[in-house]
Amino acid sequence: MLIAMKGVMLMLAVMLLHGCASYKQQTEPARQALLVQDWAQAEQALVRDLDGQRREKILLNLELGMLRHLAGDYQASHALFEQAKADAELAQTTSLTEELRVLMTSPRQRMYRPQTFERLFIEYIQTLNFLALSEAAATSDEQRQALIDARVMARQMEVQLNDLAAQVLDFQAAAEQRETPFYRLLAILRLLNGDLFDRSDYVLRDNAWLRYVTGMVYEQRGEWSPARVAYQQAAQLYEQGYSAQMGLNEQAAQQAWFDTLRMMKRLGQSDWPSLAEQKLSTKQQALLQAWQTDWVELVQVVHQGWIPQRGEMNAMLIVNHRTQNMEVYPIILAAGDEGLAQSIWFYLMYTDKGLARLALNIYQDGLRGIVRGAIGSKTLFLGPIWPQVQAVGLDRAAQTPLRVTIPYYDLLAWPQPVQPNLMLNEQALSAVMMDAPAVQAVYAQLLAANEDFYAALARAMIKRLGVQAVTQDNVWLRLIGDVATSATEAAETRNWQTLPAYIHLHRQWAEPGQVSWVDKQGQQQQRNLAPGERVWLPVTRQ
């Protein structure tokens, strides 16, 4: 007995040490360095605090790749991203040992695999790397090679986007689906059930901005027809639903149409004036009419803010034998806005809402059912499968409260975009917001919310059953085992933190000659630009 007690105490100590810090806390020093744009300090903190050998190896290379990009070390950035992609490819093979470790601890024990939207941005940053190298090239051969490399990255980005688009309905098909009688009936049923939104609205179907970037690469290489196709794909995506999905205004679509029409004009296609009347503002039409192929151009991409961090919150579950339900309640321990943000997330994602849920709660549990719904709980109805629940022991596992941990986003601290300006020939010019990775991050979590929730429930149940099997009727050993397994529970809150929250674009044209602008250090720059010359300014962080 004494040996068993010592063993459990040792396990308890190990588990408590393992689960003492969240990923957000783990990377807080790096986050603080990012906020003041100290790339070297951020890199040191990430190398020190992340597991660069196994669990966070891929994630660490993504972070370092972005930091080297921001520091202007573009070749090193490219190499780090290539390593991250190679490791991510290998990580697709699931290890049974790893999955067992996750089952008995938490998803933080699994090697990090980039989310779909993160995977798309790898080639995007690599493309920007080579565009920057082409601008800084000392010889025409170096410039040519950098543009070839940029095209390779852009083409890889297109392949990724095409693969994504092949897996889901496009915006137009999804819009047509919403008009069918079956879909309308489902919408009514969702309202009765209290679902506040249709999750299919938040599926990532394509990325208009990345399509647009491929167009810029083709144009830079003088491939006018492929550039026109890419720009038009982007314009149509923005119009069909991407702008609405990402919270962008009509300027993003108009920018993409403007560049589509420029390519049409350059190619001598006669129908560009009539299409311009349909797609462009009066000011843009006038600029397009005046635009000549020998005009010079300044291009600047502005990355603004940092992608939000995922937090983790706790919930308590218990099986109600009388009603044959599993009831889940949020555990809100944080004070102030953080606690409120956790309550909001749990309500939006999980809480029982709607007339149908209210009626069922009242039918099953009377006034207690009303109270349970009012305080924000989730009920899983086990009645139809109660014999199976008893057969596997789930009714015993959650007979006393059981803690689970789930990821969430603090919607109250959401980063807000700010309009950046570019000074060209001493004139302030506004930018166009073209994409919102921050929105893509929260959508990805929204779509994964139920899966994360049920996986957390399953892990908690299996841990509890394991403790019961080992400790049997010894109350104290069971208590210690429950505490130890609870200490190992953690939500998957890792994400690529150096991605920007928002992406803006400046594209400004002028007649050939002396052109001046203010660089990202605030210094005045001047250059005599030859006809048709394009200047790629380094990506600006704001």
Short mmCIF file of C-alpha atoms in Angstrom, two decimals, residues 223-503:
data_model
loop_
_atom_site.label_atom_id
_atom_site.label_comp_id
_atom_site.label_asym_id
_atom_site.label_seq_id
_atom_site.Cartn_x
_atom_site.Cartn_y
_atom_site.Cartn_z
CA GLU A 223 3.45 37.44 -67.84
CA TRP A 224 0.43 39.62 -68.57
CA SER A 225 -2.14 36.92 -69.42
CA PRO A 226 -1.55 34.77 -66.30
CA ALA A 227 -1.55 37.99 -64.25
CA ARG A 228 -4.93 38.94 -65.70
CA VAL A 229 -6.35 35.51 -64.87
CA ALA A 230 -5.06 35.60 -61.28
CA TYR A 231 -6.30 39.15 -60.67
CA GLN A 232 -9.73 38.25 -62.05
CA GLN A 233 -9.92 35.14 -59.87
CA ALA A 234 -9.18 37.32 -56.86
CA ALA A 235 -11.74 39.96 -57.90
CA GLN A 236 -14.47 37.37 -58.33
CA LEU A 237 -13.68 35.71 -55.01
CA TYR A 238 -13.86 39.06 -53.21
CA GLU A 239 -17.22 39.78 -54.84
CA GLN A 240 -18.74 36.34 -54.38
CA GLY A 241 -18.19 36.16 -50.66
CA TYR A 242 -14.60 36.51 -49.50
CA SER A 243 -14.93 40.20 -48.64
CA ALA A 244 -18.10 39.57 -46.61
CA GLN A 245 -16.53 36.58 -44.87
CA MET A 246 -13.38 38.50 -43.87
CA GLY A 247 -15.13 41.77 -43.01
CA LEU A 248 -13.54 43.70 -45.90
CA ASN A 249 -15.16 46.56 -47.76
CA GLU A 250 -15.73 46.86 -51.51
CA GLN A 251 -12.30 48.46 -52.06
CA ALA A 252 -10.55 45.05 -52.04
CA ALA A 253 -12.67 43.79 -54.95
CA GLN A 254 -12.29 47.11 -56.78
CA GLN A 255 -8.50 46.95 -56.42
CA ALA A 256 -8.46 43.45 -57.89
CA TRP A 257 -10.77 44.52 -60.76
CA PHE A 258 -8.63 47.59 -61.42
CA ASP A 259 -5.55 45.43 -61.90
CA THR A 260 -7.51 42.93 -63.99
CA LEU A 261 -8.56 45.76 -66.29
CA ARG A 262 -5.02 47.17 -66.43
CA MET A 263 -3.83 43.81 -67.76
CA MET A 264 -6.71 43.75 -70.25
CA LYS A 265 -5.75 47.22 -71.43
CA ARG A 266 -2.09 46.20 -71.70
CA LEU A 267 -3.08 43.11 -73.70
CA GLY A 268 -5.16 45.23 -76.07
CA GLN A 269 -8.48 43.63 -75.16
CA SER A 270 -11.20 45.95 -76.38
CA ASP A 271 -13.87 45.21 -73.78
CA TRP A 272 -12.06 46.72 -70.81
CA PRO A 273 -13.86 50.14 -70.90
CA SER A 274 -17.35 48.61 -70.58
CA LEU A 275 -16.24 46.30 -67.76
CA ALA A 276 -14.61 49.24 -66.00
CA GLU A 277 -17.94 51.06 -65.93
CA GLN A 278 -19.47 48.07 -64.13
CA LYS A 279 -16.72 47.39 -61.61
CA LEU A 280 -14.84 50.60 -60.81
CA SER A 281 -15.58 53.89 -59.13
CA THR A 282 -15.51 57.06 -61.20
CA LYS A 283 -12.10 57.95 -59.76
CA GLN A 284 -10.68 54.53 -60.63
CA GLN A 285 -12.09 54.71 -64.13
CA ALA A 286 -10.33 58.03 -64.66
CA LEU A 287 -7.02 56.61 -63.35
CA LEU A 288 -7.34 53.53 -65.56
CA GLN A 289 -8.09 55.69 -68.58
CA ALA A 290 -4.96 57.76 -67.91
CA TRP A 291 -2.73 54.80 -67.02
CA GLN A 292 0.00 54.00 -69.52
CA THR A 293 2.24 50.94 -69.72
CA ASP A 294 5.36 53.07 -69.18
CA TRP A 295 4.15 54.49 -65.86
CA VAL A 296 6.24 53.60 -62.79
CA GLU A 297 4.80 51.98 -59.70
CA LEU A 298 5.44 51.70 -55.96
CA VAL A 299 4.12 48.55 -54.23
CA GLN A 300 3.97 48.21 -50.48
CA VAL A 301 2.41 45.46 -48.37
CA VAL A 302 1.58 46.43 -44.80
CA HIS A 303 1.20 43.74 -42.13
CA GLN A 304 -0.71 45.16 -39.21
CA GLY A 305 -1.05 43.82 -35.68
CA TRP A 306 -0.51 40.25 -34.53
CA ILE A 307 -2.82 37.30 -34.83
CA PRO A 308 -4.77 36.76 -31.56
CA GLN A 309 -3.60 34.18 -29.06
CA ARG A 310 -5.86 31.30 -28.16
CA GLY A 311 -6.60 31.01 -24.46
CA GLU A 312 -7.95 28.06 -22.52
CA MET A 313 -10.94 27.86 -20.20
CA ASN A 314 -12.33 25.16 -17.95
CA ALA A 315 -15.68 23.45 -17.75
CA MET A 316 -17.15 20.91 -15.33
CA LEU A 317 -19.19 17.92 -16.46
CA ILE A 318 -21.34 15.54 -14.48
CA VAL A 319 -23.76 12.76 -15.41
CA ASN A 320 -27.30 13.20 -14.05
CA HIS A 321 -28.55 9.65 -13.52
CA ARG A 322 -32.12 10.73 -12.91
CA THR A 323 -32.52 12.50 -16.25
CA GLN A 324 -29.86 10.39 -18.01
CA ASN A 325 -28.11 13.55 -19.21
CA MET A 326 -24.54 14.75 -19.20
CA GLU A 327 -24.46 18.36 -17.98
CA VAL A 328 -21.54 20.69 -18.69
CA TYR A 329 -21.02 24.01 -16.89
CA PRO A 330 -18.33 26.64 -17.51
CA ILE A 331 -15.90 27.28 -14.68
CA ILE A 332 -15.20 31.00 -14.78
CA LEU A 333 -12.41 31.81 -12.34
CA ALA A 334 -10.83 34.75 -14.18
CA ALA A 335 -11.91 38.23 -13.13
CA GLY A 336 -13.02 41.20 -15.20
CA ASP A 337 -12.97 41.15 -18.99
CA GLU A 338 -11.14 37.82 -19.19
CA GLY A 339 -13.88 36.05 -17.27
CA LEU A 340 -16.52 37.81 -19.33
CA ALA A 341 -14.76 36.78 -22.56
CA GLN A 342 -14.76 33.14 -21.42
CA SER A 343 -18.47 33.33 -20.58
CA ILE A 344 -19.23 34.85 -23.99
CA TRP A 345 -17.30 32.14 -25.83
CA PHE A 346 -18.96 29.32 -23.91
CA TYR A 347 -22.38 30.85 -24.51
CA LEU A 348 -21.80 31.31 -28.25
CA MET A 349 -20.22 27.90 -28.83
CA TYR A 350 -21.88 25.54 -26.39
CA THR A 351 -24.72 26.81 -24.20
CA ASP A 352 -28.17 25.32 -24.72
CA LYS A 353 -30.27 27.95 -26.46
CA GLY A 354 -33.57 28.10 -28.30
CA LEU A 355 -37.15 27.05 -27.67
CA ALA A 356 -36.57 23.38 -28.43
CA ARG A 357 -33.77 23.08 -25.86
CA LEU A 358 -35.76 25.04 -23.26
CA ALA A 359 -38.82 22.82 -23.72
CA LEU A 360 -36.75 19.64 -23.40
CA ASN A 361 -34.96 20.92 -20.29
CA ILE A 362 -38.29 21.76 -18.64
CA TYR A 363 -39.80 18.41 -19.66
CA GLN A 364 -36.87 16.48 -18.22
CA ASP A 365 -36.02 18.54 -15.15
CA GLY A 366 -38.81 21.02 -14.41
CA LEU A 367 -37.73 24.31 -12.87
CA ARG A 368 -34.17 23.04 -12.52
CA GLY A 369 -34.07 22.73 -16.28
CA ILE A 370 -34.96 26.43 -16.62
CA VAL A 371 -32.23 27.40 -14.16
CA ARG A 372 -29.68 25.15 -15.85
CA GLY A 373 -30.31 26.81 -19.19
CA ALA A 374 -30.32 30.30 -17.69
CA ILE A 375 -26.88 29.98 -16.10
CA GLY A 376 -25.34 28.83 -19.38
CA SER A 377 -24.84 25.08 -19.51
CA LYS A 378 -24.66 22.44 -22.21
CA THR A 379 -26.70 19.26 -21.94
CA LEU A 380 -25.91 16.05 -23.79
CA PHE A 381 -28.94 13.74 -23.86
CA LEU A 382 -27.82 10.19 -23.17
CA GLY A 383 -31.22 8.51 -22.76
CA PRO A 384 -31.32 6.75 -26.15
CA ILE A 385 -27.85 5.26 -25.58
CA TRP A 386 -28.02 4.82 -21.80
CA PRO A 387 -27.35 1.04 -21.88
CA GLN A 388 -24.15 1.66 -23.87
CA VAL A 389 -23.19 4.46 -21.47
CA GLN A 390 -23.51 2.04 -18.55
CA ALA A 391 -21.73 -0.75 -20.41
CA VAL A 392 -18.54 1.28 -20.84
CA GLY A 393 -18.79 2.87 -17.40
CA LEU A 394 -19.27 6.49 -18.48
CA ASP A 395 -22.09 6.91 -15.97
CA ARG A 396 -19.66 6.01 -13.18
CA ALA A 397 -16.81 8.10 -14.62
CA ALA A 398 -18.73 11.36 -14.40
CA GLN A 399 -20.81 10.60 -11.33
CA THR A 400 -18.72 13.20 -9.53
CA PRO A 401 -17.66 16.46 -11.27
CA LEU A 402 -15.00 16.11 -13.93
CA ARG A 403 -12.92 19.00 -15.33
CA VAL A 404 -12.27 19.54 -19.03
CA THR A 405 -10.25 22.28 -20.75
CA ILE A 406 -11.21 23.86 -24.07
CA PRO A 407 -9.63 26.60 -26.24
CA TYR A 408 -11.26 29.98 -26.78
CA TYR A 409 -10.62 33.42 -28.27
CA ASP A 410 -11.03 36.62 -26.29
CA LEU A 411 -13.49 38.46 -28.54
CA LEU A 412 -13.45 41.50 -26.24
CA ALA A 413 -9.74 42.12 -26.94
CA TRP A 414 -10.04 41.71 -30.68
CA PRO A 415 -7.39 43.67 -32.66
CA GLN A 416 -8.85 46.50 -34.72
CA PRO A 417 -7.45 47.50 -38.12
CA VAL A 418 -5.98 50.98 -38.61
CA GLN A 419 -5.67 52.73 -41.97
CA PRO A 420 -1.96 53.02 -42.93
CA ASN A 421 -0.74 55.71 -45.33
CA LEU A 422 2.09 55.91 -47.86
CA MET A 423 3.79 59.19 -48.70
CA LEU A 424 4.44 59.37 -52.45
CA ASN A 425 5.82 62.61 -53.88
CA GLU A 426 4.87 64.29 -50.56
CA GLN A 427 1.23 63.20 -50.93
CA ALA A 428 -0.45 60.91 -48.37
CA LEU A 429 -2.11 57.96 -50.05
CA SER A 430 -4.43 55.50 -48.32
CA ALA A 431 -4.10 51.71 -48.45
CA VAL A 432 -6.66 48.99 -49.09
CA MET A 433 -7.25 46.22 -46.56
CA MET A 434 -6.97 43.01 -48.58
CA ASP A 435 -7.08 40.20 -46.00
CA ALA A 436 -7.66 39.39 -42.33
CA PRO A 437 -5.72 36.37 -40.99
CA ALA A 438 -7.08 37.19 -37.52
CA VAL A 439 -10.59 36.48 -38.77
CA GLN A 440 -9.43 33.24 -40.38
CA ALA A 441 -7.97 32.15 -37.04
CA VAL A 442 -11.18 32.61 -35.10
CA TYR A 443 -13.22 30.96 -37.86
CA ALA A 444 -10.93 27.93 -37.73
CA GLN A 445 -11.51 27.67 -33.97
CA LEU A 446 -15.23 28.19 -34.39
CA LEU A 447 -15.42 25.28 -36.83
CA ALA A 448 -13.29 23.08 -34.57
CA ALA A 449 -15.15 24.00 -31.35
CA ASN A 450 -17.40 20.94 -31.17
CA GLU A 451 -14.62 18.53 -32.11
CA ASP A 452 -12.32 20.05 -29.48
CA PHE A 453 -15.12 19.86 -26.92
CA TYR A 454 -15.95 16.21 -27.52
CA ALA A 455 -12.27 15.24 -27.63
CA ALA A 456 -11.79 16.92 -24.23
CA LEU A 457 -14.78 15.02 -22.85
CA ALA A 458 -13.44 11.72 -24.15
CA ARG A 459 -9.97 12.33 -22.66
CA ALA A 460 -11.44 13.26 -19.29
CA MET A 461 -13.66 10.18 -19.26
CA ILE A 462 -10.85 7.78 -20.18
CA LYS A 463 -8.54 9.27 -17.55
CA ARG A 464 -11.23 8.96 -14.89
CA LEU A 465 -12.00 5.35 -15.84
CA GLY A 466 -8.28 4.57 -15.74
CA VAL A 467 -7.97 6.01 -12.25
CA GLN A 468 -11.03 4.05 -11.08
CA ALA A 469 -9.64 0.82 -12.50
CA VAL A 470 -6.28 1.27 -10.73
CA THR A 471 -7.48 2.62 -7.39
CA GLN A 472 -10.71 0.57 -7.16
CA ASP A 473 -12.41 1.40 -3.85
CA ASN A 474 -9.59 3.38 -2.22
CA VAL A 475 -11.09 6.86 -1.88
CA TRP A 476 -7.81 8.66 -1.14
CA LEU A 477 -5.91 7.07 -3.97
CA ARG A 478 -8.76 7.86 -6.32
CA LEU A 479 -8.75 11.49 -5.20
CA ILE A 480 -5.03 11.79 -5.79
CA GLY A 481 -5.35 10.09 -9.17
CA ASP A 482 -8.16 12.43 -10.20
CA VAL A 483 -6.12 15.47 -9.23
CA ALA A 484 -3.11 14.15 -11.11
CA THR A 485 -5.00 13.41 -14.32
CA SER A 486 -6.78 16.75 -14.08
CA ALA A 487 -3.40 18.49 -13.86
CA THR A 488 -2.39 17.00 -17.21
CA GLU A 489 -5.41 18.42 -19.02
CA ALA A 490 -4.66 21.34 -21.37
CA ALA A 491 -6.33 22.70 -24.47
CA GLU A 492 -4.67 23.01 -27.87
CA THR A 493 -3.92 26.73 -27.85
CA ARG A 494 -0.77 26.74 -29.96
CA ASN A 495 -0.82 28.86 -33.11
CA TRP A 496 1.52 30.73 -35.46
CA GLN A 497 1.73 33.94 -33.44
CA THR A 498 3.87 36.05 -35.77
CA LEU A 499 1.23 36.11 -38.49
CA PRO A 500 -0.32 39.56 -38.98
CA ALA A 501 -3.88 40.30 -37.93
CA TYR A 502 -4.59 42.33 -41.09
CA ILE A 503 -2.94 42.86 -44.46
#
